[in-house]
């Protein structure tokens, strides 16, 4: 059984992070200063999506995308450690609900594909000759994969902890 509550992204006011010299102050903000914004990986993914959407309209779009892809890469690496590690969520799920083995294996395989997609977006943004359309194509692929992975993970947790298989009354 999960020893603590399963954390879902919440809306919290996040402090503004200092931008590197030459970049506009928070060009991908999610609203007015002080407004709530998604926390953690979800907020970082959202900020990356907004940076990619503005890729050809902003003069320093490569730097902005690179600035936004780093926290996504780091946050996803932390997600992988928290779920796949020896004391991770997936091991705990399988201990309590072995019937979820297929779903856990599917999510684990998706981790490698998502890491590769993150690196592809980063590599495109690093190439000076890369066109913004190429970046948008790859980033769109990444964002769809992340959304699908998050949905599958949520469905797996629902199945593990909310499905009544009978027994106690």
mmCIF file of C-alpha atoms in Angstrom:
data_model
loop_
_atom_site.group_PDB
_atom_site.id
_atom_site.type_symbol
_atom_site.label_atom_id
_atom_site.label_comp_id
_atom_site.label_asym_id
_atom_site.label_seq_id
_atom_site.Cartn_x
_atom_site.Cartn_y
_atom_site.Cartn_z
ATOM 1 C CA UNK A 1 0.000 0.000 0.000
ATOM 2 C CA UNK A 2 1.217 3.517 -0.680
ATOM 3 C CA UNK A 3 2.687 4.917 2.528
ATOM 4 C CA UNK A 4 1.695 8.479 1.790
ATOM 5 C CA UNK A 5 -0.781 10.303 -0.363
ATOM 6 C CA UNK A 6 -0.260 10.138 -4.096
ATOM 7 C CA UNK A 7 0.615 13.662 -5.083
ATOM 8 C CA UNK A 8 -1.182 15.247 -7.964
ATOM 9 C CA UNK A 9 -0.074 18.531 -9.479
ATOM 10 C CA UNK A 10 -1.632 21.417 -7.657
ATOM 11 C CA UNK A 11 -1.955 25.077 -8.321
ATOM 12 C CA UNK A 12 0.442 27.099 -6.254
ATOM 13 C CA UNK A 13 2.078 30.463 -6.641
ATOM 14 C CA UNK A 14 5.599 29.754 -7.862
ATOM 15 C CA UNK A 15 8.337 32.291 -7.348
ATOM 16 C CA UNK A 16 9.718 33.897 -10.453
ATOM 17 C CA UNK A 17 13.103 32.513 -11.492
ATOM 18 C CA UNK A 18 15.813 34.890 -12.643
ATOM 19 C CA UNK A 19 16.283 34.681 -16.405
ATOM 20 C CA UNK A 20 19.663 34.633 -18.140
ATOM 21 C CA UNK A 21 20.817 38.002 -19.429
ATOM 22 C CA UNK A 22 19.211 39.024 -22.693
ATOM 23 C CA UNK A 23 15.998 37.027 -22.269
ATOM 24 C CA UNK A 24 12.729 38.713 -21.422
ATOM 25 C CA UNK A 25 11.612 38.330 -17.823
ATOM 26 C CA UNK A 26 9.537 35.134 -17.848
ATOM 27 C CA UNK A 27 8.331 35.180 -21.479
ATOM 28 C CA UNK A 28 6.253 32.045 -20.926
ATOM 29 C CA UNK A 29 4.438 33.058 -17.780
ATOM 30 C CA UNK A 30 1.039 31.464 -17.434
ATOM 31 C CA UNK A 31 -0.768 34.666 -16.600
ATOM 32 C CA UNK A 32 -0.388 37.752 -14.528
ATOM 33 C CA UNK A 33 2.374 37.938 -11.899
ATOM 34 C CA UNK A 34 1.307 36.205 -8.708
ATOM 35 C CA UNK A 35 -1.414 34.130 -10.393
ATOM 36 C CA UNK A 36 -1.447 30.446 -9.529
ATOM 37 C CA UNK A 37 0.409 28.202 -11.952
ATOM 38 C CA UNK A 38 0.789 24.440 -12.125
ATOM 39 C CA UNK A 39 3.513 23.143 -9.846
ATOM 40 C CA UNK A 40 6.260 20.674 -10.569
ATOM 41 C CA UNK A 41 6.635 18.729 -13.768
ATOM 42 C CA UNK A 42 3.166 19.675 -15.025
ATOM 43 C CA UNK A 43 4.015 23.368 -14.795
ATOM 44 C CA UNK A 44 7.383 22.817 -16.466
ATOM 45 C CA UNK A 45 5.749 20.894 -19.324
ATOM 46 C CA UNK A 46 3.194 23.669 -19.754
ATOM 47 C CA UNK A 47 5.947 26.314 -19.852
ATOM 48 C CA UNK A 48 7.830 24.273 -22.470
ATOM 49 C CA UNK A 49 4.698 24.049 -24.608
ATOM 50 C CA UNK A 50 4.251 27.813 -24.479
ATOM 51 C CA UNK A 51 7.924 28.382 -25.372
ATOM 52 C CA UNK A 52 7.632 26.066 -28.367
ATOM 53 C CA UNK A 53 4.426 27.764 -29.514
ATOM 54 C CA UNK A 54 6.274 31.084 -29.668
ATOM 55 C CA UNK A 55 9.360 29.585 -31.336
ATOM 56 C CA UNK A 56 9.341 31.587 -34.559
ATOM 57 C CA UNK A 57 7.954 34.841 -33.149
ATOM 58 C CA UNK A 58 10.661 35.387 -30.575
ATOM 59 C CA UNK A 59 14.193 36.374 -31.610
ATOM 60 C CA UNK A 60 15.930 34.182 -29.015
ATOM 61 C CA UNK A 61 13.557 31.225 -29.190
ATOM 62 C CA UNK A 62 16.327 28.623 -29.036
ATOM 63 C CA UNK A 63 17.587 29.903 -25.690
ATOM 64 C CA UNK A 64 14.058 30.091 -24.329
ATOM 65 C CA UNK A 65 13.238 26.527 -25.387
ATOM 66 C CA UNK A 66 16.512 25.249 -23.931
ATOM 67 C CA UNK A 67 15.747 27.093 -20.705
ATOM 68 C CA UNK A 68 12.323 25.406 -20.550
ATOM 69 C CA UNK A 69 13.389 21.900 -21.579
ATOM 70 C CA UNK A 70 15.959 21.517 -18.772
ATOM 71 C CA UNK A 71 13.421 21.450 -15.910
ATOM 72 C CA UNK A 72 11.261 19.010 -17.902
ATOM 73 C CA UNK A 73 14.248 16.695 -18.347
ATOM 74 C CA UNK A 74 15.149 16.948 -14.649
ATOM 75 C CA UNK A 75 11.568 16.560 -13.450
ATOM 76 C CA UNK A 76 10.998 13.524 -15.623
ATOM 77 C CA UNK A 77 14.243 11.944 -14.397
ATOM 78 C CA UNK A 78 12.954 12.422 -10.853
ATOM 79 C CA UNK A 79 9.629 10.853 -11.870
ATOM 80 C CA UNK A 80 11.479 7.802 -13.216
ATOM 81 C CA UNK A 81 13.506 7.467 -9.985
ATOM 82 C CA UNK A 82 10.363 7.776 -7.858
ATOM 83 C CA UNK A 83 8.435 5.170 -9.819
ATOM 84 C CA UNK A 84 11.029 2.624 -10.958
ATOM 85 C CA UNK A 85 13.442 2.657 -8.015
ATOM 86 C CA UNK A 86 13.760 -0.261 -5.577
ATOM 87 C CA UNK A 87 11.372 1.476 -3.186
ATOM 88 C CA UNK A 88 9.415 3.120 -5.997
ATOM 89 C CA UNK A 89 5.724 3.334 -6.601
ATOM 90 C CA UNK A 90 5.668 0.606 -9.253
ATOM 91 C CA UNK A 91 7.261 -1.970 -6.939
ATOM 92 C CA UNK A 92 4.736 -1.078 -4.279
ATOM 93 C CA UNK A 93 1.853 -1.343 -6.746
ATOM 94 C CA UNK A 94 3.008 -4.778 -7.876
ATOM 95 C CA UNK A 95 3.420 -5.966 -4.292
ATOM 96 C CA UNK A 96 -0.162 -4.992 -3.501
ATOM 97 C CA UNK A 97 -1.737 -5.667 -6.907
ATOM 98 C CA UNK A 98 0.201 -8.136 -9.085
ATOM 99 C CA UNK A 99 -2.603 -7.965 -11.659
ATOM 100 C CA UNK A 100 -1.235 -4.553 -12.709
ATOM 101 C CA UNK A 101 2.023 -6.013 -14.061
ATOM 102 C CA UNK A 102 1.174 -5.303 -17.714
ATOM 103 C CA UNK A 103 0.320 -1.660 -17.003
ATOM 104 C CA UNK A 104 3.493 -1.150 -14.976
ATOM 105 C CA UNK A 105 5.630 -2.684 -17.742
ATOM 106 C CA UNK A 106 3.959 -0.432 -20.307
ATOM 107 C CA UNK A 107 4.637 2.706 -18.241
ATOM 108 C CA UNK A 108 8.247 1.635 -17.657
ATOM 109 C CA UNK A 109 8.818 1.179 -21.408
ATOM 110 C CA UNK A 110 7.313 4.606 -22.043
ATOM 111 C CA UNK A 111 9.928 6.168 -19.765
ATOM 112 C CA UNK A 112 12.763 5.372 -22.187
ATOM 113 C CA UNK A 113 10.804 6.693 -25.171
ATOM 114 C CA UNK A 114 9.945 9.929 -23.366
ATOM 115 C CA UNK A 115 13.565 10.494 -22.311
ATOM 116 C CA UNK A 116 14.592 10.050 -25.964
ATOM 117 C CA UNK A 117 11.894 12.521 -27.072
ATOM 118 C CA UNK A 118 13.079 15.098 -24.518
ATOM 119 C CA UNK A 119 16.648 14.754 -25.788
ATOM 120 C CA UNK A 120 15.475 15.112 -29.397
ATOM 121 C CA UNK A 121 13.756 18.423 -28.591
ATOM 122 C CA UNK A 122 16.852 19.630 -26.773
ATOM 123 C CA UNK A 123 19.143 18.664 -29.672
ATOM 124 C CA UNK A 124 16.966 20.453 -32.212
ATOM 125 C CA UNK A 125 16.931 23.617 -30.100
ATOM 126 C CA UNK A 126 20.734 23.453 -29.834
ATOM 127 C CA UNK A 127 21.216 23.290 -33.629
ATOM 128 C CA UNK A 128 21.555 26.803 -35.116
ATOM 129 C CA UNK A 129 20.275 25.683 -38.532
ATOM 130 C CA UNK A 130 17.159 23.978 -37.135
ATOM 131 C CA UNK A 131 13.844 25.406 -38.303
ATOM 132 C CA UNK A 132 11.126 26.262 -35.757
ATOM 133 C CA UNK A 133 8.686 23.930 -37.568
ATOM 134 C CA UNK A 134 10.987 20.977 -36.923
ATOM 135 C CA UNK A 135 11.120 21.927 -33.256
ATOM 136 C CA UNK A 136 7.329 22.269 -33.056
ATOM 137 C CA UNK A 137 6.872 18.847 -34.676
ATOM 138 C CA UNK A 138 9.241 17.093 -32.241
ATOM 139 C CA UNK A 139 7.977 19.016 -29.229
ATOM 140 C CA UNK A 140 4.373 18.234 -30.136
ATOM 141 C CA UNK A 141 5.298 14.555 -30.221
ATOM 142 C CA UNK A 142 6.933 14.882 -26.785
ATOM 143 C CA UNK A 143 4.019 16.772 -25.250
ATOM 144 C CA UNK A 144 1.499 14.220 -26.540
ATOM 145 C CA UNK A 145 3.607 11.353 -25.146
ATOM 146 C CA UNK A 146 3.851 13.057 -21.765
ATOM 147 C CA UNK A 147 0.098 13.673 -21.632
ATOM 148 C CA UNK A 148 -0.658 10.061 -22.602
ATOM 149 C CA UNK A 149 1.851 8.757 -20.026
ATOM 150 C CA UNK A 150 0.340 10.882 -17.289
ATOM 151 C CA UNK A 151 -3.166 9.696 -18.164
ATOM 152 C CA UNK A 152 -2.082 6.021 -18.186
ATOM 153 C CA UNK A 153 -0.333 6.455 -14.846
ATOM 154 C CA UNK A 154 -3.423 8.032 -13.321
ATOM 155 C CA UNK A 155 -5.594 5.231 -14.713
ATOM 156 C CA UNK A 156 -3.241 2.625 -13.239
ATOM 157 C CA UNK A 157 -3.399 4.267 -9.813
ATOM 158 C CA UNK A 158 -7.184 4.447 -10.046
ATOM 159 C CA UNK A 159 -7.342 0.773 -10.886
ATOM 160 C CA UNK A 160 -4.969 -0.106 -8.048
ATOM 161 C CA UNK A 161 -6.671 1.820 -5.286
ATOM 162 C CA UNK A 162 -10.247 2.495 -6.340
ATOM 163 C CA UNK A 163 -11.337 -0.745 -7.957
ATOM 164 C CA UNK A 164 -13.408 -2.828 -5.576
ATOM 165 C CA UNK A 165 -12.582 -6.478 -6.110
ATOM 166 C CA UNK A 166 -14.934 -7.615 -3.381
ATOM 167 C CA UNK A 167 -14.087 -9.059 -0.004
ATOM 168 C CA UNK A 168 -14.478 -6.752 2.958
ATOM 169 C CA UNK A 169 -17.759 -4.939 3.490
#
